[in-house]
């Protein structure tokens, strides 16, 4: 029967010399134009069938001539034979397709990784620019940023509004001490961490700093500009003040306290951050210390005899208004007939007083300050009531009361 060697011998032997020496299979094989011929044979009875695969690296014309020459073979050994061309495949085209498909996969993998990396980069940038979150700490529920728990340094500020302002400036490691009485949980939180005290540039800030020095080890003390509060500072100002916060600071000597002999410690504590959050805000700022006059201390609370002179109609109106504005940070102006003329946030009351024509009584859910009294006097207001008062130079005949004076609140 026919063997593989017989078929390969017939291919080489019967095509030799048909197409000339340059297309002789033996010669083409020597110069690697023709590869190893693979033959598969399947014999059934007296007949053998099979296929022959001849790899070639010639042009299509040469391949076609050789294929035609092989089809002319009519004998393999002593047996009759017939060869038919099944097809010519361009291996380079197949390889190109494989290469292109692989290249597409590489590009796809690269694009996926690049998009993922890009999204991760965007997320990192977004997280860095996103303001921190406000939370609370301890039994006293002190307002703080989420960074106080894992940061290696902590900023102590006076109140919740200061914490919020520092969050806007990108500092999430601030905690509010809420007044001059320091909560013991603050001392535990600051253990093993650098502590920066960032306080208002006024007397209340001095008092809180004095209290802090006795309870917390402070590495650096920073203050808002004189006469201003931390909550009033812009993000740029906060960043400028805190830029050297991590630089160790030499111990500072205690600054002498301003002379206010007639105030006791309890009254000073009443001017804490929780009270001054009610103070009206407007575009007016206190002049620099060099331009300020020495304050004339006038007791803010009138005597009981003076209070007794207040009109029952006025007292009734105040008692009626108090529940409407308490804990709302709003102010109400009434006319001489105790009719409501104006209701505005305390932050706008100073600049809106002029619009309350005929106003006689101002009731405010906040602190009665000197600039509020000046604006009220200018607007013709005769009677001002609030939660507390600062040191006032009371102009003219304007009357100033607190809700405690009238017996509404403590």
XYZ file of C-alpha atoms in Angstrom:
410
model
C 0.000 0.000 0.000
C 0.950 3.657 -0.389
C 3.019 5.245 2.387
C 3.685 8.927 3.185
C 7.204 8.645 1.843
C 5.845 7.400 -1.514
C 3.608 10.477 -1.878
C 6.375 12.949 -0.911
C 8.771 11.200 -3.324
C 6.226 11.481 -6.140
C 5.770 15.226 -5.483
C 9.492 15.942 -5.643
C 10.326 13.437 -8.408
C 7.513 14.101 -10.884
C 7.665 17.926 -10.654
C 11.420 18.095 -11.059
C 12.385 19.789 -14.323
C 8.811 20.724 -15.275
C 9.153 24.417 -14.369
C 12.848 24.950 -14.719
C 15.644 24.792 -12.158
C 14.590 28.033 -10.398
C 11.265 26.421 -9.405
C 12.622 23.019 -8.489
C 11.182 22.045 -5.099
C 14.540 20.721 -3.886
C 16.239 24.021 -4.727
C 13.415 26.085 -3.240
C 13.630 24.051 -0.061
C 17.364 24.734 0.205
C 16.761 28.491 0.118
C 13.809 28.191 2.560
C 11.187 29.120 -0.037
C 9.454 25.779 0.563
C 9.023 24.289 3.998
C 8.612 20.743 5.279
C 5.843 18.932 3.360
C 3.285 17.318 5.641
C 1.230 14.357 4.311
C -1.687 12.543 5.946
C -2.924 9.229 4.435
C -6.086 7.266 5.201
C -6.242 3.791 3.613
C -9.537 1.975 3.182
C -9.510 -1.311 1.319
C -7.729 -0.883 -1.978
C -7.899 2.927 -1.946
C -5.841 5.530 -0.116
C -6.911 9.158 0.395
C -5.071 11.970 2.051
C -3.893 15.549 1.941
C -0.575 17.247 1.532
C 0.286 20.633 3.084
C 3.135 22.480 1.430
C 4.213 25.715 3.178
C 5.744 28.217 0.749
C 7.108 31.760 0.981
C 6.982 32.689 -2.681
C 4.763 35.036 -4.628
C 1.314 33.878 -5.691
C 2.409 33.238 -9.291
C 5.135 30.776 -8.268
C 2.782 29.076 -5.808
C 0.139 28.686 -8.523
C 2.641 27.150 -10.981
C 3.875 24.652 -8.385
C 0.270 23.755 -7.470
C -0.551 23.139 -11.129
C 2.599 21.003 -11.503
C 1.588 18.861 -8.521
C -1.904 18.395 -9.991
C -0.224 16.900 -13.073
C 1.108 13.912 -11.028
C -0.710 10.761 -12.164
C 1.201 7.972 -10.343
C 2.481 7.277 -6.858
C 4.713 4.268 -7.041
C 2.968 1.579 -9.197
C -0.494 3.004 -8.480
C -2.614 5.477 -10.361
C -3.025 8.766 -8.490
C -4.886 12.023 -8.799
C -4.042 15.354 -7.047
C -6.526 18.244 -6.725
C -5.841 21.716 -5.309
C -8.064 22.376 -2.301
C -6.925 25.945 -1.789
C -4.126 28.421 -1.305
C -4.168 30.223 2.037
C -2.197 33.405 2.690
C -0.549 32.654 6.014
C 0.553 36.296 6.313
C -3.054 37.482 6.106
C -4.042 35.030 8.822
C -1.086 36.153 10.900
C -2.015 39.778 10.263
C -5.518 39.098 11.509
C -4.141 37.443 14.620
C -1.795 40.405 15.127
C -4.602 42.933 14.641
C -6.901 41.052 17.016
C -4.146 40.895 19.609
C -3.368 44.580 19.140
C -7.034 45.414 19.683
C -6.996 43.423 22.914
C -3.853 45.226 24.077
C -5.401 48.616 23.319
C -8.620 47.631 25.077
C -6.728 46.512 28.178
C -4.702 49.716 28.117
C -7.798 51.882 27.714
C -9.551 50.096 30.569
C -6.554 50.525 32.843
C -6.074 54.152 31.790
C -9.742 54.972 32.395
C -9.580 53.285 35.782
C -6.420 55.176 36.664
C -7.967 58.409 35.398
C -11.111 57.877 37.440
C -8.983 57.109 40.481
C -6.972 60.283 39.928
C -10.153 62.335 39.541
C -11.546 60.771 42.702
C -8.345 61.604 44.587
C -8.479 65.204 43.370
C -12.192 65.442 44.177
C -11.691 64.004 47.660
C -8.858 66.462 48.265
C -10.989 69.430 47.221
C -14.170 68.278 48.936
C -14.849 69.994 52.248
C -14.630 67.786 55.309
C -17.720 66.718 57.206
C -19.014 68.164 60.457
C -19.531 65.731 63.312
C -19.557 65.771 67.118
C -17.369 64.358 69.875
C -17.821 63.320 73.475
C -20.715 63.492 75.898
C -20.940 67.252 75.383
C -21.417 66.676 71.625
C -18.679 69.176 70.767
C -18.712 70.197 67.109
C -15.637 68.992 65.213
C -14.338 67.917 61.820
C -13.949 64.241 60.972
C -10.171 64.672 60.780
C -9.730 65.114 64.546
C -9.848 61.350 65.057
C -6.931 60.364 62.796
C -4.929 63.581 62.388
C -1.650 63.941 64.271
C -2.502 67.549 65.188
C -5.679 69.236 66.381
C -6.931 72.811 66.161
C -8.869 74.065 69.183
C -11.403 76.784 68.340
C -14.158 78.437 70.349
C -17.416 77.459 68.667
C -19.287 75.492 66.039
C -19.213 78.383 63.552
C -15.393 78.391 63.754
C -15.250 74.653 62.963
C -17.495 75.172 59.927
C -15.334 78.064 58.699
C -12.170 75.952 59.018
C -13.867 73.140 57.073
C -14.497 75.613 54.257
C -10.800 76.501 54.353
C -9.805 72.819 54.057
C -8.986 72.055 57.714
C -11.059 69.141 59.036
C -9.088 68.638 62.255
C -10.698 71.400 64.353
C -12.848 70.927 67.457
C -14.936 73.515 69.288
C -14.385 73.851 73.038
C -17.715 75.738 73.398
C -16.920 78.478 75.903
C -14.413 79.046 78.645
C -15.236 75.871 80.592
C -13.176 73.156 78.877
C -14.755 69.708 78.594
C -12.543 66.910 79.960
C -13.058 64.879 76.784
C -11.020 67.508 74.916
C -7.981 66.806 77.082
C -8.280 63.083 76.350
C -8.611 63.692 72.618
C -5.463 65.835 72.519
C -3.231 63.335 74.303
C -0.230 62.453 72.139
C -1.110 65.007 69.454
C 0.172 68.450 68.559
C -2.319 71.041 69.730
C -2.875 74.418 68.078
C -5.196 76.941 69.718
C -6.809 79.225 67.130
C -8.852 81.841 69.006
C -10.664 85.105 68.408
C -8.696 88.332 68.556
C -10.699 89.789 71.460
C -10.951 89.648 75.252
C -13.047 86.487 75.234
C -10.250 84.790 73.310
C -7.799 85.889 76.035
C -9.990 84.349 78.726
C -10.347 81.041 76.903
C -6.600 80.916 76.248
C -5.969 81.388 79.963
C -8.342 78.531 80.758
C -6.753 76.291 78.098
C -3.244 76.745 79.461
C -4.355 75.170 82.712
C -5.934 72.081 81.145
C -4.317 71.316 77.779
C -0.700 71.296 76.638
C -0.729 73.768 73.751
C 2.086 73.632 71.217
C 1.146 76.799 69.346
C -1.240 79.707 69.894
C -2.707 81.516 66.892
C -5.168 84.408 66.963
C -7.557 85.994 64.524
C -6.738 89.610 63.597
C -7.388 92.060 66.481
C -11.077 92.761 66.975
C -12.153 89.932 64.669
C -13.387 86.401 65.205
C -12.255 83.142 63.630
C -15.652 82.666 61.982
C -15.207 86.036 60.214
C -11.855 85.140 58.617
C -11.767 84.216 54.945
C -10.309 80.845 53.824
C -7.226 82.671 52.512
C -6.703 84.401 55.849
C -7.134 81.114 57.715
C -4.615 79.341 55.474
C -2.141 82.196 55.976
C -2.530 82.105 59.759
C -2.281 78.303 59.988
C 0.523 77.789 57.446
C 3.151 77.553 60.190
C 0.899 75.702 62.621
C 3.140 72.626 62.681
C 6.313 74.592 63.382
C 7.177 74.249 67.094
C 6.795 77.478 69.007
C 8.723 78.710 72.006
C 6.601 78.997 75.155
C 4.856 82.355 75.241
C 4.531 84.545 78.271
C 1.032 85.220 79.446
C -0.151 88.536 78.052
C -1.569 90.964 80.618
C -5.316 91.112 80.645
C -7.073 94.418 79.898
C -8.247 96.224 83.026
C -11.913 95.549 83.619
C -11.918 95.354 87.399
C -15.640 95.672 87.703
C -16.283 92.400 85.802
C -16.220 89.118 87.666
C -15.180 85.809 86.137
C -18.733 84.557 85.686
C -19.681 87.619 83.627
C -16.597 87.138 81.435
C -17.602 83.574 80.782
C -20.986 84.730 79.577
C -19.179 86.346 76.642
C -18.197 82.943 75.291
C -18.549 81.731 71.752
C -22.029 80.333 72.330
C -23.289 83.785 73.250
C -21.416 85.731 70.617
C -22.783 83.506 67.848
C -25.953 85.536 68.327
C -24.184 88.857 67.785
C -25.370 90.809 64.692
C -22.983 90.872 61.726
C -22.670 93.509 59.020
C -20.054 95.058 56.802
C -18.927 97.356 59.607
C -15.773 96.290 61.456
C -14.256 97.756 64.611
C -11.419 100.228 63.896
C -7.835 99.237 64.649
C -6.812 99.476 68.323
C -4.820 102.617 67.559
C -8.013 104.395 66.503
C -10.222 103.226 69.354
C -11.111 105.394 72.326
C -10.662 104.075 75.827
C -14.004 102.401 76.639
C -16.130 103.967 79.297
C -17.523 101.197 81.454
C -21.241 101.682 82.032
C -23.196 98.921 83.759
C -25.299 97.274 81.067
C -28.127 96.335 83.363
C -30.300 99.142 84.715
C -31.585 99.160 88.252
C -34.848 97.563 89.260
C -36.323 101.021 89.845
C -35.756 101.950 86.199
C -37.238 98.662 85.028
C -40.293 99.349 87.066
C -40.836 102.492 84.979
C -41.187 100.476 81.770
C -44.604 100.610 80.200
C -46.743 97.501 80.770
C -47.646 97.722 77.096
C -43.963 97.436 76.148
C -43.349 94.564 78.555
C -46.363 92.705 77.177
C -45.156 93.227 73.597
C -41.695 91.902 74.484
C -43.178 88.813 76.147
C -45.310 88.195 73.052
C -42.370 88.547 70.647
C -39.868 86.498 72.658
C -41.283 83.007 71.811
C -41.372 83.957 68.115
C -37.664 84.792 67.869
C -35.999 82.746 70.596
C -33.341 80.400 69.125
C -34.027 81.755 65.604
C -31.210 84.350 65.393
C -33.755 86.925 64.222
C -34.695 90.464 65.253
C -38.075 92.243 65.302
C -38.827 95.985 65.180
C -42.148 97.290 66.559
C -43.653 100.765 66.212
C -45.157 102.940 68.959
C -48.404 100.981 68.796
C -46.473 97.717 69.165
C -47.190 96.680 65.583
C -44.520 94.615 63.799
C -42.614 96.656 61.191
C -39.635 94.448 60.405
C -38.351 90.914 61.006
C -34.820 90.121 59.793
C -31.856 87.857 60.625
C -29.557 89.349 63.270
C -26.765 89.463 60.689
C -28.774 92.036 58.694
C -30.448 94.032 61.447
C -27.936 96.910 61.540
C -28.149 97.710 57.844
C -31.940 97.197 57.758
C -32.892 99.405 60.719
C -33.144 102.542 58.573
C -35.908 100.894 56.540
C -38.087 100.454 59.667
C -39.479 103.985 59.673
C -41.338 104.764 62.889
C -39.732 101.886 64.778
C -39.564 102.328 68.557
C -38.806 98.880 70.002
C -36.086 96.456 68.830
C -36.178 92.874 70.169
C -33.200 90.728 69.122
C -32.338 87.053 69.587
C -28.725 87.925 70.214
C -26.328 90.234 72.035
C -26.814 93.978 72.286
C -23.532 95.478 71.072
C -22.312 99.046 70.908
C -22.631 99.262 67.135
C -26.177 97.877 67.348
C -27.084 100.550 69.924
C -25.531 103.275 67.752
C -27.493 102.101 64.703
C -30.704 101.851 66.724
C -30.285 105.364 68.119
C -29.649 106.702 64.626
C -32.836 104.995 63.382
C -34.928 106.500 66.180
C -35.306 103.308 68.204
C -36.062 104.088 71.845
C -35.957 100.625 73.398
C -33.589 97.672 72.704
C -33.943 94.189 74.236
C -31.633 91.195 73.783
C -30.207 88.170 75.592
C -27.065 89.928 76.847
C -25.118 93.144 76.488
C -21.503 94.121 75.987
C -19.767 97.143 77.564
C -21.879 99.989 76.267
C -21.620 103.743 75.992
C -25.371 104.282 76.000
C -26.268 107.279 73.811
C -29.151 109.634 74.547
C -32.288 108.310 76.238
C -32.319 104.905 74.535
C -33.265 102.148 76.970
C -31.401 98.832 76.947
C -32.736 95.667 78.590
C -32.080 91.951 78.631
C -34.741 89.262 78.710
C -33.457 88.373 82.166
C -34.128 91.924 83.383
C -37.743 91.556 82.347
C -38.020 88.103 83.899
C -38.496 86.215 80.631
C -35.332 84.079 80.734
C -32.310 83.480 82.928
